[in-house]
Amino acid sequence: MTFTTRPTLQGTFGMVSSTHWLASQSAMGILERGGNAFDAAVTAGFVLHVVEPHLNGPGGEVPAIVATAQDPTPKVLCGQGPAPAGATIAHFRSLGMDLIPGAGPLAAAVPGAVDAWLLLLRDHGTLSLAEVLEPAIGYAGAGHPLIGRAGDTVAAVRSLFEEHWPTSAQLWLRNGRPPAAGEMVTNPAYARTLRRLVEAGQAAGADREAQIEAARRAWGTGFVAEAVDRFSRQPYQDSSGRPHAGLVTGADLAAYSATWEEPVTLDWQGYSVAKTGFWGQGPLLLQTLAVLDALDDTGAYDTASATGIHAQVEALKLAFADREAWYGDDADVPAKALLSREYARERAALIGARASTELRPGRPDGIEPRLAAHVHPGAGRRADPGDPTTGEPTVQSDGVTRGDTCHVDVVDRWGNMISATPSGGWLQSSPTIGELGFPLGSRLQMFWLQEGLASSLAPGRRPRTTLSPTMVHRDGEPVLACGTPGGDQQDQWQVPFLLRHLVGGQPLQEAIDAPAWHTLSLPGSFYPREMEPGVLVVEDRFDEDTRAALRAYGHEVRLSDAWSLGRLCAVTRDPGTGVLAAGANPRGMQGYACGR
């Protein structure tokens, strides 16, 4: 019997796995009250806004993949807001910028998370808005013990809050200091915001859907949009080192609505793996799996040997290069070619016995790739390690954890399943809107300020997000929902997990606990968009023989702490028996699964 940090949970009633125990248990409470997986996921999403404020917030975004008991075909819920109407390349260039700042009002996309959660509740939930928001209102109003990393994040940005972002200082520096680990904290303004949404719904009458629509209007055209509009017009310091006003307006919120979309899928090893569209990075996981298949070498699927890890790393590098050249909210993405078997074989032929340090995008359909000038050799810049506001708060290259995004998976006894990755709008991304109790996000930094690219900035375009939930089907039935925080690392940590569980047959928790790695040999999605060619970060639980073999392949191996990389969550369902299972990552010591 293999030791695991916690058991793989099994049962038949319902399973939840998320990146914070309070969100997991709140969602489980909804299942116990008769709600379904979607009611539970919405509850978890709003609780995560409160208890992981350094990792996500109402001003951020959420993509999700769902399968219902009535229609198991996977559907994508897109809660990724677009660039506002005033976000043009010309505007940023007029400010003397060649990159969009990594923090501050200028970096904000239209917030999409709340509208998406409410759309999910309207279309697939069963409970009322008041019922699903009750836990989040309670934690925001009455308080919750803050996790240590959230307090550490506040401490890291203390001087910024004190000198430039007074509304954030008012919320997070009570008594003139950052909150300590375990200290009870409240967010009265956000509690009031949620109560007002509930009251707006109740004023619309007794019909559940009418109440949810009224709350969506209160968000998109009512008091929330009005407050965002007023606040965005005020200049605040951003990561450019200068103060600038934001671009998100009330009209932008009014024009936005979350959407239902078709996923991108790959038939692989007897499964169908579903990801979001090419406006997100998710399809690179599919490309990676296709390339590994095209190698026609079972050793490429070995997640414990240097031979297998080398193949997986090199396949991921090729997929990331294609992400850089081809992915974006662009009608011209050659989606079919990128996922074709012929293209996978062509790309697999590039993998040799030496680690590549080059950025090698392909030519799907014979088209020349388009790369930003910034990613060409020598064009990048190094991050300022003293600026904790820039980039997604994720695992640093040395393994030190500053934070992550969030994730939640739920499956219920009827067979409903969801995988969701909420992020953005973290407390250090932008000044707090005092009357609402939350800041806007910073996802615009994923655009390029260069014309003619798949991810060039344009009003109404969605930034090429790193958020990457996953759902797996077998014989038309959903069998697995999984995901992890981690920015550019999200799909890197999911690839070996899927290989361990789906190909190697490891139980969920064993597959989650196994030593992790990721490459930095790719252009970063976050300001300042750096790349470290050839660098492979590995947890030091890999033995020295494996590390030496990886160096012999040409990887620049950088050691990370033993339990530092990834925060995977996962739930499964066996359609034949109805048995449900769940696992959660021990890394970070806050993710948890629950169920029965």
Short mmCIF file of C-alpha atoms in Angstrom, two decimals, residues 134-582:
data_model
loop_
_atom_site.label_atom_id
_atom_site.label_comp_id
_atom_site.label_asym_id
_atom_site.label_seq_id
_atom_site.Cartn_x
_atom_site.Cartn_y
_atom_site.Cartn_z
CA GLU A 134 -25.36 32.69 2.76
CA PRO A 135 -21.93 31.17 3.64
CA ALA A 136 -19.95 33.92 1.86
CA ILE A 137 -22.05 36.64 3.48
CA GLY A 138 -21.44 35.02 6.84
CA TYR A 139 -17.68 34.80 6.44
CA ALA A 140 -17.40 38.34 5.07
CA GLY A 141 -19.66 39.86 7.72
CA ALA A 142 -18.91 37.83 10.86
CA GLY A 143 -15.33 36.97 9.97
CA HIS A 144 -13.08 33.97 9.36
CA PRO A 145 -9.57 33.03 10.51
CA LEU A 146 -7.23 34.29 7.80
CA ILE A 147 -4.68 31.90 6.33
CA GLY A 148 -1.08 32.92 6.85
CA ARG A 149 -0.22 33.43 3.20
CA ALA A 150 -2.93 36.07 2.84
CA GLY A 151 -1.44 38.03 5.71
CA ASP A 152 2.03 37.58 4.21
CA THR A 153 0.75 39.03 0.94
CA VAL A 154 -0.62 42.09 2.74
CA ALA A 155 2.71 42.52 4.51
CA ALA A 156 4.55 42.37 1.17
CA VAL A 157 2.49 45.23 -0.28
CA ARG A 158 2.13 47.22 2.93
CA SER A 159 4.14 50.24 1.77
CA LEU A 160 2.19 50.40 -1.52
CA PHE A 161 -1.09 50.37 0.39
CA GLU A 162 0.10 52.99 2.89
CA GLU A 163 1.62 55.34 0.32
CA HIS A 164 -0.56 54.93 -2.77
CA TRP A 165 -3.64 52.71 -2.25
CA PRO A 166 -5.41 54.13 0.85
CA THR A 167 -8.64 52.17 0.33
CA SER A 168 -6.68 48.92 0.39
CA ALA A 169 -4.85 50.07 3.52
CA GLN A 170 -8.18 50.82 5.19
CA LEU A 171 -9.41 47.27 4.54
CA TRP A 172 -6.23 45.27 5.15
CA LEU A 173 -4.07 47.32 7.53
CA ARG A 174 -6.45 47.62 10.43
CA ASN A 175 -4.70 48.85 13.57
CA GLY A 176 -1.86 49.84 11.25
CA ARG A 177 -0.54 46.33 10.63
CA PRO A 178 -1.13 43.33 8.36
CA PRO A 179 -3.37 40.60 9.77
CA ALA A 180 -1.63 37.70 11.47
CA ALA A 181 -2.14 34.05 10.58
CA GLY A 182 -5.37 32.82 12.11
CA GLU A 183 -6.59 36.30 12.99
CA MET A 184 -10.31 36.85 12.53
CA VAL A 185 -10.87 39.23 9.63
CA THR A 186 -14.03 40.67 8.14
CA ASN A 187 -14.95 42.47 4.94
CA PRO A 188 -18.13 44.39 5.86
CA ALA A 189 -18.26 46.20 2.51
CA TYR A 190 -18.29 42.97 0.52
CA ALA A 191 -20.88 41.48 2.86
CA ARG A 192 -23.07 44.53 2.11
CA THR A 193 -22.46 44.10 -1.63
CA LEU A 194 -23.64 40.49 -1.51
CA ARG A 195 -26.66 41.38 0.64
CA ARG A 196 -27.64 44.08 -1.83
CA LEU A 197 -27.48 41.54 -4.66
CA VAL A 198 -29.78 39.24 -2.68
CA GLU A 199 -32.14 42.13 -1.89
CA ALA A 200 -32.24 43.17 -5.55
CA GLY A 201 -33.21 39.61 -6.40
CA GLN A 202 -35.89 39.35 -3.76
CA ALA A 203 -37.41 42.61 -4.96
CA ALA A 204 -38.01 40.94 -8.33
CA GLY A 205 -40.53 38.51 -6.84
CA ALA A 206 -40.58 34.87 -5.86
CA ASP A 207 -39.37 33.31 -9.11
CA ARG A 208 -35.83 31.93 -8.69
CA GLU A 209 -34.59 32.77 -12.16
CA ALA A 210 -36.08 36.27 -12.03
CA GLN A 211 -34.23 36.87 -8.76
CA ILE A 212 -30.92 35.80 -10.25
CA GLU A 213 -31.46 38.00 -13.32
CA ALA A 214 -32.24 40.95 -11.07
CA ALA A 215 -28.98 40.37 -9.19
CA ARG A 216 -27.10 40.24 -12.50
CA ARG A 217 -28.62 43.60 -13.43
CA ALA A 218 -27.67 45.08 -10.07
CA TRP A 219 -24.12 43.99 -10.80
CA GLY A 220 -23.87 44.93 -14.47
CA THR A 221 -25.97 48.10 -14.66
CA GLY A 222 -26.80 48.95 -11.04
CA PHE A 223 -24.90 49.95 -7.92
CA VAL A 224 -21.81 47.81 -8.63
CA ALA A 225 -21.31 49.16 -12.15
CA GLU A 226 -21.82 52.71 -10.89
CA ALA A 227 -19.19 52.30 -8.17
CA VAL A 228 -16.70 50.73 -10.58
CA ASP A 229 -17.25 53.55 -13.06
CA ARG A 230 -16.55 56.24 -10.44
CA PHE A 231 -13.52 54.48 -9.04
CA SER A 232 -11.87 53.74 -12.40
CA ARG A 233 -11.64 57.45 -13.18
CA GLN A 234 -9.23 58.04 -10.29
CA PRO A 235 -5.49 57.65 -10.96
CA TYR A 236 -3.51 55.21 -8.82
CA GLN A 237 0.08 54.02 -8.85
CA ASP A 238 0.65 50.91 -10.95
CA SER A 239 3.61 48.68 -11.71
CA SER A 240 4.88 51.16 -14.31
CA GLY A 241 5.88 53.29 -11.33
CA ARG A 242 3.43 56.07 -12.24
CA PRO A 243 -0.22 56.79 -11.41
CA HIS A 244 -2.85 56.13 -14.08
CA ALA A 245 -6.64 55.97 -14.16
CA GLY A 246 -8.33 52.75 -15.15
CA LEU A 247 -10.29 52.00 -18.31
CA VAL A 248 -13.19 49.83 -17.11
CA THR A 249 -16.45 51.79 -17.15
CA GLY A 250 -20.03 51.16 -16.18
CA ALA A 251 -20.84 50.85 -19.87
CA ASP A 252 -18.27 48.02 -20.15
CA LEU A 253 -19.99 46.11 -17.35
CA ALA A 254 -23.38 46.69 -18.92
CA ALA A 255 -22.18 45.34 -22.26
CA TYR A 256 -20.71 42.17 -20.75
CA SER A 257 -22.39 38.84 -20.19
CA ALA A 258 -20.83 35.48 -19.39
CA THR A 259 -21.35 32.89 -22.13
CA TRP A 260 -21.82 29.18 -22.74
CA GLU A 261 -19.47 27.77 -25.37
CA GLU A 262 -18.35 24.51 -26.92
CA PRO A 263 -15.14 23.04 -25.50
CA VAL A 264 -12.06 21.97 -27.44
CA THR A 265 -11.64 18.21 -27.07
CA LEU A 266 -9.14 15.47 -27.86
CA ASP A 267 -9.80 11.74 -28.10
CA TRP A 268 -6.88 10.18 -26.23
CA GLN A 269 -6.16 6.76 -24.71
CA GLY A 270 -9.86 5.83 -24.72
CA TYR A 271 -10.92 9.12 -23.15
CA SER A 272 -12.19 12.47 -24.40
CA VAL A 273 -10.39 15.37 -22.71
CA ALA A 274 -12.20 18.75 -22.72
CA LYS A 275 -10.64 22.19 -22.32
CA THR A 276 -11.71 25.79 -22.94
CA GLY A 277 -11.25 27.38 -26.35
CA PHE A 278 -8.06 28.88 -27.72
CA TRP A 279 -8.79 32.16 -25.90
CA GLY A 280 -7.24 30.29 -22.95
CA GLN A 281 -4.13 28.16 -22.70
CA GLY A 282 -6.09 24.93 -22.09
CA PRO A 283 -5.68 23.42 -25.58
CA LEU A 284 -1.91 23.21 -25.03
CA LEU A 285 -2.60 20.29 -22.67
CA LEU A 286 -4.37 18.55 -25.56
CA GLN A 287 -1.48 19.31 -27.91
CA THR A 288 0.96 17.89 -25.36
CA LEU A 289 -0.99 14.65 -25.00
CA ALA A 290 -1.27 14.33 -28.79
CA VAL A 291 2.48 14.77 -29.20
CA LEU A 292 3.23 12.18 -26.50
CA ASP A 293 0.97 9.74 -28.34
CA ALA A 294 2.73 10.52 -31.61
CA LEU A 295 6.10 9.55 -30.08
CA ASP A 296 4.76 5.96 -30.07
CA ASP A 297 6.90 5.16 -27.03
CA THR A 298 5.33 3.96 -23.80
CA GLY A 299 8.36 5.33 -21.97
CA ALA A 300 7.14 8.83 -22.77
CA TYR A 301 4.25 8.23 -20.34
CA ASP A 302 6.52 7.28 -17.41
CA THR A 303 6.12 10.08 -14.85
CA ALA A 304 8.86 8.85 -12.51
CA SER A 305 11.81 8.32 -14.89
CA ALA A 306 14.06 10.92 -16.45
CA THR A 307 13.23 9.49 -19.88
CA GLY A 308 9.52 10.08 -19.43
CA ILE A 309 9.90 13.47 -17.78
CA HIS A 310 12.21 14.62 -20.58
CA ALA A 311 9.65 13.65 -23.23
CA GLN A 312 6.83 15.36 -21.34
CA VAL A 313 8.84 18.55 -20.79
CA GLU A 314 9.86 18.78 -24.43
CA ALA A 315 6.28 18.15 -25.62
CA LEU A 316 5.07 20.92 -23.31
CA LYS A 317 7.71 23.34 -24.64
CA LEU A 318 6.46 22.79 -28.18
CA ALA A 319 2.87 23.35 -27.09
CA PHE A 320 3.80 26.54 -25.23
CA ALA A 321 5.60 27.83 -28.32
CA ASP A 322 2.39 27.28 -30.29
CA ARG A 323 0.45 29.02 -27.53
CA GLU A 324 2.68 32.04 -28.01
CA ALA A 325 2.27 32.10 -31.78
CA TRP A 326 -1.32 30.99 -32.29
CA TYR A 327 -3.52 31.20 -29.18
CA GLY A 328 -5.83 34.12 -28.51
CA ASP A 329 -9.37 35.43 -28.87
CA ASP A 330 -8.87 35.43 -32.63
CA ALA A 331 -11.08 33.95 -35.33
CA ASP A 332 -7.98 33.00 -37.35
CA VAL A 333 -6.59 30.46 -34.84
CA PRO A 334 -5.88 27.27 -36.90
CA ALA A 335 -7.58 25.12 -34.26
CA LYS A 336 -8.20 22.01 -36.33
CA ALA A 337 -4.64 21.86 -37.63
CA LEU A 338 -3.08 22.41 -34.20
CA LEU A 339 -4.87 19.34 -32.84
CA SER A 340 -4.50 17.08 -35.88
CA ARG A 341 -2.60 13.80 -35.74
CA GLU A 342 -0.47 14.87 -38.68
CA TYR A 343 0.66 18.02 -36.89
CA ALA A 344 1.32 16.07 -33.67
CA ARG A 345 3.62 13.70 -35.56
CA GLU A 346 5.40 16.65 -37.15
CA ARG A 347 5.96 18.22 -33.74
CA ALA A 348 6.96 14.95 -32.08
CA ALA A 349 9.76 14.57 -34.62
CA LEU A 350 11.42 17.64 -33.06
CA ILE A 351 11.92 15.92 -29.71
CA GLY A 352 15.42 14.54 -29.41
CA ALA A 353 17.84 13.38 -26.78
CA ARG A 354 18.78 16.94 -25.78
CA ALA A 355 16.62 19.54 -24.06
CA SER A 356 15.80 22.41 -26.37
CA THR A 357 16.40 26.00 -25.29
CA GLU A 358 14.69 27.46 -28.36
CA LEU A 359 11.15 28.76 -28.80
CA ARG A 360 9.91 26.59 -31.68
CA PRO A 361 6.36 27.37 -32.82
CA GLY A 362 5.07 25.26 -35.68
CA ARG A 363 3.50 26.00 -39.05
CA PRO A 364 -0.03 24.53 -38.90
CA ASP A 365 -1.57 24.51 -42.38
CA GLY A 366 1.80 25.80 -43.59
CA ILE A 367 1.24 29.27 -42.10
CA GLU A 368 4.23 31.17 -40.74
CA PRO A 369 3.99 31.72 -36.97
CA ARG A 370 3.51 35.20 -35.52
CA LEU A 371 5.57 36.06 -32.44
CA ALA A 372 5.76 39.26 -30.40
CA ALA A 373 9.07 41.07 -30.76
CA HIS A 374 9.38 40.89 -26.98
CA VAL A 375 9.81 37.09 -26.93
CA HIS A 376 12.68 36.90 -29.40
CA PRO A 377 16.07 36.02 -27.89
CA GLY A 378 17.45 38.82 -25.73
CA ALA A 379 14.29 40.88 -25.95
CA GLY A 380 12.77 39.88 -22.59
CA ARG A 381 13.31 41.54 -19.27
CA ARG A 382 13.80 40.16 -15.79
CA ALA A 383 11.14 40.49 -13.14
CA ASP A 384 11.72 42.82 -10.23
CA PRO A 385 11.69 40.44 -7.26
CA GLY A 386 10.87 43.41 -5.03
CA ASP A 387 7.49 44.03 -6.68
CA PRO A 388 4.99 41.55 -5.23
CA THR A 389 2.08 43.03 -7.19
CA THR A 390 3.26 41.92 -10.62
CA GLY A 391 2.27 38.69 -12.30
CA GLU A 392 -0.03 36.03 -10.99
CA PRO A 393 0.78 35.23 -7.36
CA THR A 394 2.15 31.78 -7.99
CA VAL A 395 5.11 29.57 -7.21
CA GLN A 396 8.36 31.38 -7.93
CA SER A 397 11.15 29.81 -9.93
CA ASP A 398 13.01 28.88 -6.73
CA GLY A 399 9.97 27.08 -5.37
CA VAL A 400 9.01 29.75 -2.87
CA THR A 401 5.21 29.99 -2.77
CA ARG A 402 3.76 33.48 -2.82
CA GLY A 403 0.24 32.22 -3.46
CA ASP A 404 -1.75 30.82 -6.33
CA THR A 405 -5.08 31.05 -8.08
CA CYS A 406 -8.01 28.92 -6.81
CA HIS A 407 -9.80 25.82 -8.02
CA VAL A 408 -12.96 23.87 -7.22
CA ASP A 409 -14.36 20.56 -8.50
CA VAL A 410 -17.74 19.10 -7.55
CA VAL A 411 -19.63 15.93 -8.50
CA ASP A 412 -23.02 14.96 -7.08
CA ARG A 413 -25.07 11.78 -6.74
CA TRP A 414 -27.04 12.52 -9.91
CA GLY A 415 -23.93 12.72 -12.07
CA ASN A 416 -23.61 16.50 -12.42
CA MET A 417 -19.95 17.55 -12.56
CA ILE A 418 -18.01 20.81 -12.75
CA SER A 419 -14.38 21.94 -12.89
CA ALA A 420 -13.80 25.67 -12.28
CA THR A 421 -10.68 27.82 -11.89
CA PRO A 422 -11.54 31.24 -10.39
CA SER A 423 -8.76 33.81 -10.26
CA GLY A 424 -7.88 37.47 -10.64
CA GLY A 425 -9.03 40.44 -8.64
CA TRP A 426 -6.66 39.47 -5.85
CA LEU A 427 -6.12 42.03 -3.09
CA GLN A 428 -2.72 43.10 -4.48
CA SER A 429 -3.86 43.49 -8.10
CA SER A 430 -5.47 46.93 -7.83
CA PRO A 431 -6.77 49.38 -5.21
CA THR A 432 -9.84 48.24 -3.30
CA ILE A 433 -13.11 49.86 -4.33
CA GLY A 434 -14.01 50.89 -0.80
CA GLU A 435 -17.79 50.84 -1.03
CA LEU A 436 -17.79 47.39 -2.69
CA GLY A 437 -15.03 45.70 -0.71
CA PHE A 438 -12.96 44.34 -3.59
CA PRO A 439 -10.47 45.43 -6.31
CA LEU A 440 -10.55 44.88 -10.05
CA GLY A 441 -8.22 42.37 -11.71
CA SER A 442 -5.08 42.59 -13.83
CA ARG A 443 -5.66 40.10 -16.66
CA LEU A 444 -5.02 42.65 -19.46
CA GLN A 445 -1.28 42.12 -18.90
CA MET A 446 -1.58 38.97 -21.04
CA PHE A 447 -2.15 41.05 -24.18
CA TRP A 448 0.67 42.28 -26.42
CA LEU A 449 0.93 45.94 -27.40
CA GLN A 450 1.86 44.92 -30.93
CA GLU A 451 -0.52 44.68 -33.89
CA GLY A 452 -1.14 41.54 -35.88
CA LEU A 453 -0.74 38.87 -33.19
CA ALA A 454 -3.26 36.30 -32.01
CA SER A 455 -3.21 37.95 -28.59
CA SER A 456 -2.82 41.61 -29.54
CA LEU A 457 -4.78 44.03 -27.37
CA ALA A 458 -8.11 45.16 -28.81
CA PRO A 459 -11.33 46.37 -27.17
CA GLY A 460 -13.78 43.50 -26.64
CA ARG A 461 -11.13 40.79 -26.96
CA ARG A 462 -10.57 38.33 -24.13
CA PRO A 463 -7.02 38.11 -22.78
CA ARG A 464 -5.34 34.77 -23.38
CA THR A 465 -5.87 33.50 -19.86
CA THR A 466 -3.78 30.83 -18.14
CA LEU A 467 -6.84 29.53 -16.28
CA SER A 468 -7.31 25.94 -17.35
CA PRO A 469 -9.98 23.64 -15.87
CA THR A 470 -10.18 20.08 -17.24
CA MET A 471 -12.94 17.53 -17.69
CA VAL A 472 -12.50 13.97 -18.93
CA HIS A 473 -15.21 11.74 -20.44
CA ARG A 474 -15.25 8.02 -21.19
CA ASP A 475 -17.91 6.52 -23.47
CA GLY A 476 -19.77 9.84 -23.40
CA GLU A 477 -19.98 10.06 -19.59
CA PRO A 478 -17.99 12.47 -17.38
CA VAL A 479 -15.50 10.57 -15.23
CA LEU A 480 -13.01 13.20 -14.00
CA ALA A 481 -12.89 16.92 -13.22
CA CYS A 482 -9.57 18.43 -12.18
CA GLY A 483 -7.42 21.53 -12.17
CA THR A 484 -4.86 23.53 -10.26
CA PRO A 485 -3.78 27.10 -9.62
CA GLY A 486 -0.40 28.14 -10.97
CA GLY A 487 -0.47 30.44 -14.00
CA ASP A 488 1.74 29.02 -16.76
CA GLN A 489 2.26 25.91 -14.64
CA GLN A 490 -1.40 24.85 -14.53
CA ASP A 491 -1.33 22.49 -17.50
CA GLN A 492 2.25 21.44 -16.74
CA TRP A 493 1.14 20.02 -13.40
CA GLN A 494 -1.99 18.47 -14.88
CA VAL A 495 -0.19 16.50 -17.61
CA PRO A 496 1.72 14.13 -15.30
CA PHE A 497 -1.33 13.87 -13.01
CA LEU A 498 -3.46 12.67 -15.93
CA LEU A 499 -0.75 10.24 -17.01
CA ARG A 500 -0.44 8.82 -13.51
CA HIS A 501 -4.18 8.44 -12.94
CA LEU A 502 -5.62 7.64 -16.37
CA VAL A 503 -2.73 5.70 -17.89
CA GLY A 504 -0.86 4.47 -14.83
CA GLY A 505 -3.97 3.67 -12.80
CA GLN A 506 -2.82 5.47 -9.65
CA PRO A 507 -5.60 6.47 -7.21
CA LEU A 508 -6.38 10.20 -7.11
CA GLN A 509 -4.48 11.07 -3.95
CA GLU A 510 -1.40 9.08 -4.93
CA ALA A 511 -1.34 10.80 -8.33
CA ILE A 512 -1.71 14.21 -6.65
CA ASP A 513 0.96 13.57 -4.01
CA ALA A 514 3.65 12.39 -6.46
CA PRO A 515 6.71 14.66 -6.91
CA ALA A 516 6.09 17.54 -9.31
CA TRP A 517 8.08 19.59 -11.81
CA HIS A 518 7.62 22.36 -14.40
CA THR A 519 9.67 24.11 -17.05
CA LEU A 520 10.37 27.84 -17.25
CA SER A 521 11.49 27.51 -20.86
CA LEU A 522 8.52 29.46 -22.22
CA PRO A 523 7.49 33.13 -22.47
CA GLY A 524 5.69 34.03 -19.26
CA SER A 525 2.09 35.18 -19.51
CA PHE A 526 2.51 37.79 -16.77
CA TYR A 527 4.40 41.05 -16.67
CA PRO A 528 7.31 41.35 -17.36
CA ARG A 529 6.85 38.32 -19.69
CA GLU A 530 10.23 36.70 -18.99
CA MET A 531 11.58 33.33 -20.16
CA GLU A 532 14.33 31.13 -18.69
CA PRO A 533 15.46 28.80 -21.51
CA GLY A 534 16.25 25.26 -20.46
CA VAL A 535 15.31 25.65 -16.79
CA LEU A 536 13.44 22.73 -15.24
CA VAL A 537 12.21 23.16 -11.66
CA VAL A 538 11.83 19.87 -9.75
CA GLU A 539 10.77 19.06 -6.22
CA ASP A 540 13.73 17.69 -4.31
CA ARG A 541 11.85 14.44 -3.63
CA PHE A 542 13.17 13.27 -6.99
CA ASP A 543 16.28 11.22 -6.23
CA GLU A 544 19.73 12.34 -7.28
CA ASP A 545 19.98 9.68 -10.02
CA THR A 546 16.86 11.06 -11.72
CA ARG A 547 18.10 14.62 -11.37
CA ALA A 548 21.49 13.68 -12.81
CA ALA A 549 19.83 11.93 -15.73
CA LEU A 550 17.75 15.03 -16.44
CA ARG A 551 20.91 17.14 -16.43
CA ALA A 552 22.45 14.65 -18.86
CA TYR A 553 19.52 15.36 -21.19
CA GLY A 554 20.56 19.03 -21.06
CA HIS A 555 18.00 20.40 -18.61
CA GLU A 556 19.15 23.07 -16.19
CA VAL A 557 17.69 21.46 -13.08
CA ARG A 558 16.63 23.84 -10.34
CA LEU A 559 15.61 22.31 -7.02
CA SER A 560 12.43 23.30 -5.24
CA ASP A 561 11.26 22.32 -1.78
CA ALA A 562 9.84 18.84 -1.32
CA TRP A 563 6.15 19.85 -1.26
CA SER A 564 6.07 23.13 -3.16
CA LEU A 565 4.79 22.70 -6.72
CA GLY A 566 1.11 22.59 -7.64
CA ARG A 567 -2.22 22.57 -5.81
CA LEU A 568 -4.23 19.99 -7.73
CA CYS A 569 -7.87 19.24 -6.99
CA ALA A 570 -9.84 16.36 -8.52
CA VAL A 571 -13.13 14.49 -8.33
CA THR A 572 -14.22 11.38 -10.24
CA ARG A 573 -17.33 9.34 -10.95
CA ASP A 574 -17.57 5.74 -12.11
CA PRO A 575 -20.67 5.65 -14.36
CA GLY A 576 -20.99 1.89 -13.95
CA THR A 577 -21.17 1.81 -10.16
CA GLY A 578 -22.01 5.41 -9.23
CA VAL A 579 -19.01 5.52 -6.89
CA LEU A 580 -17.60 9.02 -6.47
CA ALA A 581 -14.07 9.92 -5.36
CA ALA A 582 -12.06 13.03 -4.51
#
